[in-house]
Coordinates of C-alpha atoms in Angstrom, one line a residue:
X1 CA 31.2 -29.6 -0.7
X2 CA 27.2 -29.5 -1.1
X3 CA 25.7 -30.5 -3.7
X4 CA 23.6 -27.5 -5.7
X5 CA 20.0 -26.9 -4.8
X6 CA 18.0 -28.9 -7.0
X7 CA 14.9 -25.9 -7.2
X8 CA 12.8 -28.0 -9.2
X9 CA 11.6 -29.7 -6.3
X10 CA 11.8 -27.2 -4.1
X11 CA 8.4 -25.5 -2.9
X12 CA 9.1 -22.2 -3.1
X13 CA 10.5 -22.4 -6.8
X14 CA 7.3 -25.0 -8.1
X15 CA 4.4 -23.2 -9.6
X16 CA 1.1 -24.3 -9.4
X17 CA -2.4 -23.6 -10.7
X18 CA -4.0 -20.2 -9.0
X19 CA -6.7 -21.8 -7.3
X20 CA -9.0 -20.1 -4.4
X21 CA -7.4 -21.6 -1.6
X22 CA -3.8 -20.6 -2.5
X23 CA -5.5 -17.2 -3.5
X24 CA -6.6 -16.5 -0.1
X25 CA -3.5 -17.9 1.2
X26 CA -1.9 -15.2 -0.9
X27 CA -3.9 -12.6 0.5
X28 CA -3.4 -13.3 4.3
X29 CA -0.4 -11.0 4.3
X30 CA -2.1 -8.3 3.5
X31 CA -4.2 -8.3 6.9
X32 CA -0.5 -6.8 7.7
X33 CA -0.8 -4.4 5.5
X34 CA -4.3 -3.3 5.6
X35 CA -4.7 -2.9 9.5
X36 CA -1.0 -1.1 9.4
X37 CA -2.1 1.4 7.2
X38 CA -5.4 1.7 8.6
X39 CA -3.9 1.9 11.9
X40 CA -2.0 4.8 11.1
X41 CA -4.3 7.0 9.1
X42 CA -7.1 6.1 11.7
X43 CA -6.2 6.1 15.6
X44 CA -2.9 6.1 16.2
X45 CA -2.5 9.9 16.2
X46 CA -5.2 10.0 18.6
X47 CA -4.0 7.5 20.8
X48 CA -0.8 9.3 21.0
X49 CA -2.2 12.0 21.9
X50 CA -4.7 11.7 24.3
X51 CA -3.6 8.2 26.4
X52 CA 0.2 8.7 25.7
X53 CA 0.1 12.6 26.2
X54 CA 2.3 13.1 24.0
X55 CA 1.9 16.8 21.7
X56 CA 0.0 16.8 18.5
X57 CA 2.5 18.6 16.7
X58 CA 6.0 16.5 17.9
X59 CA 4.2 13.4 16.7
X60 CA 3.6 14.7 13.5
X61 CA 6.9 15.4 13.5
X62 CA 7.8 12.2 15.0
X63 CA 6.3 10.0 12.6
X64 CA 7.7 12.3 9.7
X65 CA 11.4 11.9 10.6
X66 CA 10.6 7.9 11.6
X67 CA 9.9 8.1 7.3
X68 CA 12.9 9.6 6.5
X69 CA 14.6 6.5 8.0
X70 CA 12.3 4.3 6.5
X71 CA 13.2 5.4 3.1
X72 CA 16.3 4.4 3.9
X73 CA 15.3 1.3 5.1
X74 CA 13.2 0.3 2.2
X75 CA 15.6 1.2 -0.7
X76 CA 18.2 -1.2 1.1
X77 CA 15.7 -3.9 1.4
X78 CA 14.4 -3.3 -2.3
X79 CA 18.1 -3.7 -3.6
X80 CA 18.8 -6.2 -1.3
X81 CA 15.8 -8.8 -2.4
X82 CA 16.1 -8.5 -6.2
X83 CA 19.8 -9.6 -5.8
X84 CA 19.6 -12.3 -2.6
X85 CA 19.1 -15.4 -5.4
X86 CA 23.1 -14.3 -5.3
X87 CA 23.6 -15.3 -1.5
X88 CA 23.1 -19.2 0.1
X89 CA 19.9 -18.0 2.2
X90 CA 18.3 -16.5 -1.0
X91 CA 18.4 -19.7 -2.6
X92 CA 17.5 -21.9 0.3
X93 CA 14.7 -19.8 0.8
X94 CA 13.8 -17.6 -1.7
X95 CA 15.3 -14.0 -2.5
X96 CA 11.5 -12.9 -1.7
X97 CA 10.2 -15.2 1.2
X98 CA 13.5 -14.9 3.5
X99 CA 12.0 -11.3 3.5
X100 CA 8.5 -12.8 5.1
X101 CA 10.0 -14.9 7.9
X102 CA 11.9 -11.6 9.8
X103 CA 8.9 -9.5 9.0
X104 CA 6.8 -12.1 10.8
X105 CA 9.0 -11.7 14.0
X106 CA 9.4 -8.0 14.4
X107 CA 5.4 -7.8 13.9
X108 CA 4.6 -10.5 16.9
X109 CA 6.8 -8.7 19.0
X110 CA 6.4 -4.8 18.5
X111 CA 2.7 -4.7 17.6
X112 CA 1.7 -5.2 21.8
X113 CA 4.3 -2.7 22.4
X114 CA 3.3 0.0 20.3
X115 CA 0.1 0.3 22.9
X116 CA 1.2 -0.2 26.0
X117 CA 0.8 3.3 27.7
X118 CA 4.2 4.7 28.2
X119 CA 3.3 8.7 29.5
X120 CA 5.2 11.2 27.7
X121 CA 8.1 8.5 26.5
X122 CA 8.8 9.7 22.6
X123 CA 12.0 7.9 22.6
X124 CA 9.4 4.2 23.5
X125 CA 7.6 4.8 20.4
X126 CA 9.9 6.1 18.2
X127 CA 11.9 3.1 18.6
X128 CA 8.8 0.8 18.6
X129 CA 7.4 2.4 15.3
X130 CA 10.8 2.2 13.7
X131 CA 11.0 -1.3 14.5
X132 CA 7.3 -1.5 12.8
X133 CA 8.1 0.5 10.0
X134 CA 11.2 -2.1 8.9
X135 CA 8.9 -5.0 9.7
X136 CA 6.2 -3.5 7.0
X137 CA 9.3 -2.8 4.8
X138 CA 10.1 -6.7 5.2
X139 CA 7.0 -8.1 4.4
X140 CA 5.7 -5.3 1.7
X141 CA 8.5 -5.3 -0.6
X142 CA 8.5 -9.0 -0.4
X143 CA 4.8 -9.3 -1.0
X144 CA 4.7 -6.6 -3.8
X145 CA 6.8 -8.7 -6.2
X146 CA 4.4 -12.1 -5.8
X147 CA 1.5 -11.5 -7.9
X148 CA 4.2 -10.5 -10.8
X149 CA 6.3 -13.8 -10.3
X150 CA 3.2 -16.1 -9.2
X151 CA 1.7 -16.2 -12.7
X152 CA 2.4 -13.8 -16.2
X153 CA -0.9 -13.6 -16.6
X154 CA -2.9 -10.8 -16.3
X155 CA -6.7 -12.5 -15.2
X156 CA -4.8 -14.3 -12.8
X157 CA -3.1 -11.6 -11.3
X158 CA -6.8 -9.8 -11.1
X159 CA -8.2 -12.6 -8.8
X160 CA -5.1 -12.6 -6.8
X161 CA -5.8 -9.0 -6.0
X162 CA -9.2 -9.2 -5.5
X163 CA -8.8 -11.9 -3.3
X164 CA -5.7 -9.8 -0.9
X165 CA -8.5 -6.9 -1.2
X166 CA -11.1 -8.8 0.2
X167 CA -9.3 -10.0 3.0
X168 CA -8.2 -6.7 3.1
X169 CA -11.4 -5.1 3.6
X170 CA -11.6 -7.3 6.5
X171 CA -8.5 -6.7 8.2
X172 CA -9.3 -2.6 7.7
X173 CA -12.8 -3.8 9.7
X174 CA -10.9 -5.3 12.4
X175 CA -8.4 -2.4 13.2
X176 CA -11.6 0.1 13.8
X177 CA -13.8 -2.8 14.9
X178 CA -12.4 -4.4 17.8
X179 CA -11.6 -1.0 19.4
X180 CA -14.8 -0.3 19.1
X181 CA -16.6 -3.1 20.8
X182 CA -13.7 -2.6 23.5
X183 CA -13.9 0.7 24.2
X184 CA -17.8 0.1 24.3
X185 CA -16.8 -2.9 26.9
X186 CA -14.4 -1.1 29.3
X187 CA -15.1 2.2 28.7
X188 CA -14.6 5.5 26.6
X189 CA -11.4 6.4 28.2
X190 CA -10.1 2.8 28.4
X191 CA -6.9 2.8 27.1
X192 CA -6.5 -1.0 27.7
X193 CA -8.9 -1.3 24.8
X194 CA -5.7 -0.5 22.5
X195 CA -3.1 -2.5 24.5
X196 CA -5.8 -5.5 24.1
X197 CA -5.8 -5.0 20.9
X198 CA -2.4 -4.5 19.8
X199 CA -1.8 -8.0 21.4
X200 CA -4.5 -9.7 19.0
X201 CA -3.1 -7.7 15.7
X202 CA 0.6 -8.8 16.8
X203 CA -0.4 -12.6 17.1
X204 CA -3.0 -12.3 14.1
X205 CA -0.9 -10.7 11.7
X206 CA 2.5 -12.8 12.2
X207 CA 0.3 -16.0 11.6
X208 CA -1.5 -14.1 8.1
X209 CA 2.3 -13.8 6.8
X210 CA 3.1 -17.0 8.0
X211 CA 0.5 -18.5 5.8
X212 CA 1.2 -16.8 3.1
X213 CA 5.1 -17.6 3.5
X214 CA 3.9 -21.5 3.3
X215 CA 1.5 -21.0 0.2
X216 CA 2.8 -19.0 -2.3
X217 CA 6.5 -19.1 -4.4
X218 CA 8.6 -17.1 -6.6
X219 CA 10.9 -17.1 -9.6
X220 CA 14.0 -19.5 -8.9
X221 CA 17.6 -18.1 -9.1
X222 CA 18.0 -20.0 -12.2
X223 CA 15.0 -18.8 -14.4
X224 CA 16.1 -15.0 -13.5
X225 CA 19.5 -15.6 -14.6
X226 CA 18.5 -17.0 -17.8
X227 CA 16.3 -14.1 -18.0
X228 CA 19.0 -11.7 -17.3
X229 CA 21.4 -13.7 -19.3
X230 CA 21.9 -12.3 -22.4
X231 CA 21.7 -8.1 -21.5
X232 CA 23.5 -8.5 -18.2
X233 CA 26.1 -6.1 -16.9
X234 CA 29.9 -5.9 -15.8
X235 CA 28.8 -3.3 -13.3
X236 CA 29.2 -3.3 -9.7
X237 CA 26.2 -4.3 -7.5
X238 CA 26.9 -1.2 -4.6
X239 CA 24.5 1.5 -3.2
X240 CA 25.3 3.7 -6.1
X241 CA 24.4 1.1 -8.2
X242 CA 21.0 0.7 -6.5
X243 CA 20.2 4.2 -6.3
X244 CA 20.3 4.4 -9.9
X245 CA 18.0 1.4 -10.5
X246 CA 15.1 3.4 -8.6
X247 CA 15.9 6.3 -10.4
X248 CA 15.3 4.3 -13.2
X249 CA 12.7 2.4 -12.4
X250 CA 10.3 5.8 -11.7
X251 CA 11.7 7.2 -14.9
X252 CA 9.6 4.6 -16.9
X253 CA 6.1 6.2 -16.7
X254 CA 3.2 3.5 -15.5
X255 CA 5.8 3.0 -12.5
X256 CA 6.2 6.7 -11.8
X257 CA 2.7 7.6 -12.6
X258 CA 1.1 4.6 -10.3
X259 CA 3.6 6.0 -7.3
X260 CA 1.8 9.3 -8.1
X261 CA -1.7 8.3 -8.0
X262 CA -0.7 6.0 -5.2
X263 CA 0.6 8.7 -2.9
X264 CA -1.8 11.5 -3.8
X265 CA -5.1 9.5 -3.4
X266 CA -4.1 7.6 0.2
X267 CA -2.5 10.9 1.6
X268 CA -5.9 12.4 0.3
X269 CA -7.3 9.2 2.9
X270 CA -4.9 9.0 5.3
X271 CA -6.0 12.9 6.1
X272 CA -9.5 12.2 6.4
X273 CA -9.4 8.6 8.5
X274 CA -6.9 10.8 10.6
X275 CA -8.8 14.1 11.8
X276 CA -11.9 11.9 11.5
X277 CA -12.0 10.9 15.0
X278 CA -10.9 14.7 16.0
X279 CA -13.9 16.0 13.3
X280 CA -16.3 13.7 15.4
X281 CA -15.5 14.2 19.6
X282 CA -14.8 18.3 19.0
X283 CA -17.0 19.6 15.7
X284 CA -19.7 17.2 16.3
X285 CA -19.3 16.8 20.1
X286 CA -20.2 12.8 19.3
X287 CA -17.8 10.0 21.8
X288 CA -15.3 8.1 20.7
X289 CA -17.0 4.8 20.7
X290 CA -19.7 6.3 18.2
X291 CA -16.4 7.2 16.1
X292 CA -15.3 4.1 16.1
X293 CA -18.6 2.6 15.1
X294 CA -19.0 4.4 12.2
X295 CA -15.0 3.9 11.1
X296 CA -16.0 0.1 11.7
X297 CA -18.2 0.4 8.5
X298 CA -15.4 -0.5 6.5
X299 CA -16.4 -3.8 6.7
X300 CA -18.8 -2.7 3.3
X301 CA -15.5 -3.5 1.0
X302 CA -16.4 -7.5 1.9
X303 CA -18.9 -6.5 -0.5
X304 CA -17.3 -3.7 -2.6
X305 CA -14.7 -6.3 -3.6
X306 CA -16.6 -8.7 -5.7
X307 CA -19.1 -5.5 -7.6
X308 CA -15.3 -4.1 -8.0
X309 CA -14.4 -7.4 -9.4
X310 CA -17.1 -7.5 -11.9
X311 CA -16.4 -3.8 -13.0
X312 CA -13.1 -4.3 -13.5
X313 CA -13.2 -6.6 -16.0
X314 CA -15.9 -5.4 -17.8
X315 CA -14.5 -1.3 -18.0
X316 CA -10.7 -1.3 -16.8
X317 CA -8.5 0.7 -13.7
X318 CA -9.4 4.3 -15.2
X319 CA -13.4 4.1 -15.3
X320 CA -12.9 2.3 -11.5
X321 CA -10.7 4.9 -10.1
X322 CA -12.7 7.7 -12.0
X323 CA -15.7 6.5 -9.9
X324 CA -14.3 6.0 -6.5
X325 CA -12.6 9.5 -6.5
X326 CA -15.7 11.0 -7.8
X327 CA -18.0 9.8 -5.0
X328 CA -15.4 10.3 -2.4
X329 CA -15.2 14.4 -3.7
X330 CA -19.1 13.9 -3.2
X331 CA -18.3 13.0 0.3
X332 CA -16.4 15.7 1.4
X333 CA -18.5 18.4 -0.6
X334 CA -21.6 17.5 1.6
X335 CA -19.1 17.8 4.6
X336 CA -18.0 21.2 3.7
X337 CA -21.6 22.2 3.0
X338 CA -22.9 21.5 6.0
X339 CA -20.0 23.7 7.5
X340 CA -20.1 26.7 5.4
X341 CA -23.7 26.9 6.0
X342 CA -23.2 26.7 9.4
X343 CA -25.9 23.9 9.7
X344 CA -26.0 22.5 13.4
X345 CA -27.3 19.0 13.7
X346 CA -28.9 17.0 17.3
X347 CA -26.7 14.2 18.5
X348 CA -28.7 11.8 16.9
X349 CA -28.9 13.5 13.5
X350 CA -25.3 13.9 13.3
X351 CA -24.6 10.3 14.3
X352 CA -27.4 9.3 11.1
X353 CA -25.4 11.5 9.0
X354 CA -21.6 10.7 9.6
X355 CA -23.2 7.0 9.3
X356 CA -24.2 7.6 6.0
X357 CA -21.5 9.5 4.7
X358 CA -18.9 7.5 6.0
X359 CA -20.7 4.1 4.5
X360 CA -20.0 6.6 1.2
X361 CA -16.9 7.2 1.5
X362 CA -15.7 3.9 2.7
X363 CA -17.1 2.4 -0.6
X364 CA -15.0 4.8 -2.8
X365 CA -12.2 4.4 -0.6
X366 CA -12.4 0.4 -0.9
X367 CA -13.3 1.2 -4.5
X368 CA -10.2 3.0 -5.1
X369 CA -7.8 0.5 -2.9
X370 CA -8.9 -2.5 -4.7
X371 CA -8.2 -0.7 -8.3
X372 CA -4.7 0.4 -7.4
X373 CA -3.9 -3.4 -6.0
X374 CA -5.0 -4.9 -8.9
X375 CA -2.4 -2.2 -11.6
X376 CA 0.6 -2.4 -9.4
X377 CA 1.1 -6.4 -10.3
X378 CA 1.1 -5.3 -13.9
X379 CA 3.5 -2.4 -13.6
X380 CA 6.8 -4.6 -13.1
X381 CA 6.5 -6.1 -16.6
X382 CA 6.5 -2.4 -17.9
X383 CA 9.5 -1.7 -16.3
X384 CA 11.1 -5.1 -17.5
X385 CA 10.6 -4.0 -21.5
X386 CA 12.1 -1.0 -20.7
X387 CA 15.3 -2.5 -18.6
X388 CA 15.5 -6.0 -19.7
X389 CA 15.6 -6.8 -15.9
X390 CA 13.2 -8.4 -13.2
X391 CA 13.5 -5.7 -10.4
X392 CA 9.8 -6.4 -9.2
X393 CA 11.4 -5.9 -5.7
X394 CA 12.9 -2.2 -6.4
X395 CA 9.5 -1.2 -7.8
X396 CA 7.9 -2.4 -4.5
X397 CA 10.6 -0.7 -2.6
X398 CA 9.5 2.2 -4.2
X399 CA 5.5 1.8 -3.7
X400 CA 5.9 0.3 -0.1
X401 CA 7.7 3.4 0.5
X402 CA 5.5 5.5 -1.0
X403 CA 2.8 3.7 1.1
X404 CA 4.8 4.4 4.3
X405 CA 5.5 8.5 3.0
X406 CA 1.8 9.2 2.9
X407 CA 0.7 7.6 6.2
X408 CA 3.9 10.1 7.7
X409 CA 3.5 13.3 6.2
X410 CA -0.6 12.7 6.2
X411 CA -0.3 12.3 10.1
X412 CA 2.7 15.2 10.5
X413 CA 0.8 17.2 8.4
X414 CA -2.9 16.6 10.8
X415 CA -0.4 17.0 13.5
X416 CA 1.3 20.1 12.4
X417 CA -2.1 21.9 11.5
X418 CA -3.7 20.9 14.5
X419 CA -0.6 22.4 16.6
X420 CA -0.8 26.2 14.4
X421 CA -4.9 26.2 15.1
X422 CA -4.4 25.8 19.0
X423 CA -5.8 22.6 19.6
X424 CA -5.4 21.3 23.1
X425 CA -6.2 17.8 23.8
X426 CA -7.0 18.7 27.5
X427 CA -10.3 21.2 26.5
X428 CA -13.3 19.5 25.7
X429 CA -14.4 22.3 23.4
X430 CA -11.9 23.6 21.2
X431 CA -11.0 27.5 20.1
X432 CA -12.4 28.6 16.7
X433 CA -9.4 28.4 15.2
X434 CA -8.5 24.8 16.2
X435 CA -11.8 23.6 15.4
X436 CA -10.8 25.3 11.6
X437 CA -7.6 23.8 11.7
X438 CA -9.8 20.1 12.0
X439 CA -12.2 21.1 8.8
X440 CA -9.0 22.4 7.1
X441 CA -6.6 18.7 7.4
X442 CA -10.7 16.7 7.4
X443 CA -11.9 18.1 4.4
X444 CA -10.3 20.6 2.3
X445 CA -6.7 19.0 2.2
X446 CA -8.5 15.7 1.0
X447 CA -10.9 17.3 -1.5
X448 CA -7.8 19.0 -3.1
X449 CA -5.5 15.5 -3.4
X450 CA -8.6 13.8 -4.9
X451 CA -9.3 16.2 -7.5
X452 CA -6.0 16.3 -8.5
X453 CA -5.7 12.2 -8.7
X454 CA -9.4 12.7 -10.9
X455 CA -7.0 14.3 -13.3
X456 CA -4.3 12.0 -13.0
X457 CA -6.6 9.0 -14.3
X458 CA -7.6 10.5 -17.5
X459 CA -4.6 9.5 -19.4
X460 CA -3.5 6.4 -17.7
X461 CA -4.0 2.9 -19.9
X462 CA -2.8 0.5 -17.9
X463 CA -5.4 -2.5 -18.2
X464 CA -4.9 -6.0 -18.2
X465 CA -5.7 -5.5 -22.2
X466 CA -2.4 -3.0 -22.9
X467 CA -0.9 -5.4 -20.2
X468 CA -0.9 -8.5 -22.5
X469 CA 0.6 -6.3 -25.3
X470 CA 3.5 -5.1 -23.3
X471 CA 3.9 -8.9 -22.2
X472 CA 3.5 -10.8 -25.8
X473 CA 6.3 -7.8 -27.0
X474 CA 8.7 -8.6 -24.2
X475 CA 8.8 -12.3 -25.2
X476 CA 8.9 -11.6 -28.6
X477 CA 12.1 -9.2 -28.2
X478 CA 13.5 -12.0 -25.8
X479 CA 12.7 -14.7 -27.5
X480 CA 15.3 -12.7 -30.5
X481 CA 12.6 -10.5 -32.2
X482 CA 13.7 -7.2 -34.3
X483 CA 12.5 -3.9 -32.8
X484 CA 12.2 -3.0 -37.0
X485 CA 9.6 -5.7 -37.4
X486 CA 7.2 -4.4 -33.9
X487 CA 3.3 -3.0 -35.1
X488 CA 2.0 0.3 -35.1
X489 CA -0.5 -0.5 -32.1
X490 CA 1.8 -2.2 -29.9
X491 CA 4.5 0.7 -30.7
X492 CA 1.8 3.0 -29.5
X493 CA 0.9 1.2 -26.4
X494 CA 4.6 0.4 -25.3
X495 CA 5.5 4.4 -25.6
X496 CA 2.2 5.7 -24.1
X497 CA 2.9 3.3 -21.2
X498 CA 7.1 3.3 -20.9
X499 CA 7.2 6.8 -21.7
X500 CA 10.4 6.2 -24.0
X501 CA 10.3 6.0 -27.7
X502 CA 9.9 2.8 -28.8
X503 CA 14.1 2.4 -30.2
X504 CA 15.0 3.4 -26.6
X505 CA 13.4 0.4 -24.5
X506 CA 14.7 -3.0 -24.2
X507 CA 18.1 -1.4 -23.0
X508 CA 20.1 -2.9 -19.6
X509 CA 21.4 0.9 -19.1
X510 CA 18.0 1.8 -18.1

């Protein structure tokens, strides 16, 4: 018989101080999950299209019905990591980190694979995305609970995330990057620029989560069963079981409003980086390679970071998001300007101008990444006073799936509208009412997601401020505290935040 795992000395249990080293060792996983999302709100639709020649409108519908599997996909995997401390490999290896290690090998392998040019095969990258998709699933939901278990405090879990968002802002460089310079190497038409490419994101990224797998750690089994302890229950851990716990874990209000703001502001992004390319070869007759030059200007959030830093400790997530959505609406206001008025611009001027406003817009963007990455560590100690439960993993499941849903429907809806206007990848100058169709998914779909996440903001209060409150009440109710005996302010904040009265939280059934 073997003896019990002594976690204690085991590194993947044994906190340590959040220095800069293991901070950026923290935030090498998210090169995964910057040049993933970038990848699909930016090119891939367009490499689809034109070097796999596949139809505008089945990809759209392609990557649409590859979501619906992944939603399966990620609430199994979400259910699955909060309750692996149960199992021998959870222990041995963490219920989080296990996650990392299969996520690391499905990346090095498919990543080459998505790009190599396989004419008119939708059944290649269906399965290749899919396979892509679960290997995100792995290594999100995984790396969404970290920052929550790493450290309780709120100032550490800021420099955390601004750390992951810096090396973020790199990673979203190299995805549009590289292709550039290759394409400006080999060719405008080269599709080995991609396949090259692909090959260098598979290796880079595997080793990113690798080195994050080796640096970072978790809670052990034994602290969350103590923590679950005393409010446990009798009832079966099956699918119904889990369903219910993401029901309930979006019915608490930071978590469900956070999902909201997440989805509406990146499908808002995912629609521009999308038709972007398409906005620049067929409204503004500009190449490819230009495209990718300007897209490559995301490299500004290696500065946007630390100013965002700086500004969100001194005013908070709502004055930082309020900005970043504002200027990107300024964006896309100028766009639509200079297309109502009709106002045609020399090569040259247009290239100046998509330059500028794209420097614009990538500092909102950046701007309004690097806020929501810095609120979603805070949101899983909401849900704890609420449930009395540490289910940071089914609150990731529910974000990384959100993540995944507005990459998806962003690119099935381009794909979609770009199919009903007429677009044909084959004609170098498009119809009227494809070239509307591009203006419609580049600029009016955004502008309207945007101005509806502007309103979203207004009443949310989630700061590392109402943070420490909801945190200093949860121990105090754990540590055997009367609900009776709670103050008016921090009654105020937990209901404003939970979205319960303050005699319903702190209830296992929830």
């Amino acid at each position: 018989m073997m003896e019990p795992l002594n976690y204690n000395n085991m590194r993947v249990y044994t906190k340590k101080p959040i220095t800069m080293l293991r901070s950026l060792g923290y935030g090498m996983n998210d090169l995964n999950g910057s040049a993933w999302g970038t990848l699909v709100g930016s090119y891939l639709m367009l490499f689809l299209t034109t070097y796999a020649g596949l139809n505008a409108g089945l990809v759209g519908t392609m990557l649409f019905a590859l979501k619906i599997l992944d939603m399966i996909v990620c609430g199994v995997i979400g259910g699955v990591s909060d309750n692996l401390f149960r199992t021998k490999i959870g222990r041995l290896l963490g219920r989080r980190h296990a996650l990392f290690l299969v996520g690391a090998i499905l990346t090095v392998v498919c990543f080459p694979l998505l790009f190599m040019v396989q004419v008119g095969s939708y059944m290649w990258y269906f399965i290749v995305l899919f396979l892509l998709d679960t290997a995100q699933s792995f290594n999100n939901i995984a790396y969404e609970t970290l920052a929550t278990e790493m450290t309780d405090k709120a100032g550490e879990r800021v420099k955390l995330s601004s750390v992951r968002m810096f090396i973020s802002a790199f990673g979203t460089f190299a995805v549009t990057g590289l292709p550039a310079i290759l394409l400006s190497t080999l060719g405008n038409d080269s599709a080995e620029a991609y396949t090259i490419s692909g090959i260098v994101f598979g290796i880079a990224l595997c080793i990113g989560t690798l080195i994050t797998y080796f640096t970072t750690w978790e809670f052990s089994p034994k602290y969350v069963e103590e923590f679950e302890q005393d409010t446990k229950t009798s009832e079966k851990k099956n699918f119904l079981y889990a369903l219910r716990e993401y029901k309930n874990v979006l019915k608490t209000k930071a978590c469900r409003r956070v999902c909201t703001i997440y989805f509406v502001s990146y499908f808002a992004k995912d629609c521009f980086n999308t038709v972007f390319f398409f906005y620049v070869a067929f409204v503004l007759g500009l190449s490819q390679a230009m495209a990718q030059t300007a897209s490559s200007l995301s490299i500004i959030g290696l500065i946007v970071v630390p100013i965002a830093t700086f500004f969100m400790y001194k005013f908070g997530p709502k004055w930082l998001w309020t900005v970043a959505f504002s200027l990107m609406i300024a964006v896309l206001v100028y766009y639509l300007g200079l297309h109502i008025m009709n106002i045609h611009l020399s090569h040259s001027a247009a290239f100046i101008t998509i330059l500028v406003l794209t420097a614009l817009f990538q500092i909102g963007r950046q701007t309004m990444e690097y806020t929501v990455w810095n609120v979603i560590p805070l949101v899983p100690d909401v849900d704890s006073l609420v449930s009395t439960k540490l289910r940071a993993g089914t609150f990731a499941a529910c974000q990384t799936f959100t993540r995944k849903l507005t990459g998806a429907i962003g690119s099935a809806t381009v794909g979609w509208i770009l199919a009903l206007g007429g677009f044909d990848k084959s004609l170098a100058v498009q119809t009227d009412s494809a070239l509307l169709a591009i203006v419609i998914a580049f600029i009016a779909i955004p502008m309207v997601c945007l101005i509806y996440s502007l309103y979203l903001v207004r009443t949310f209060n989630l700061n590392p401020e109402t943070h420490k409150i909801i945190k200093d009440e949860m121990d105090r109710l754990k540590n055997g505290g009367e609900k009776k005996n709670v103050d008016s302010k921090t009654r105020t904040v937990v209901e404003d935040l939970t979205g319960y009265s303050y005699a319903e939280i702190w209830d296992a059934n929830k």
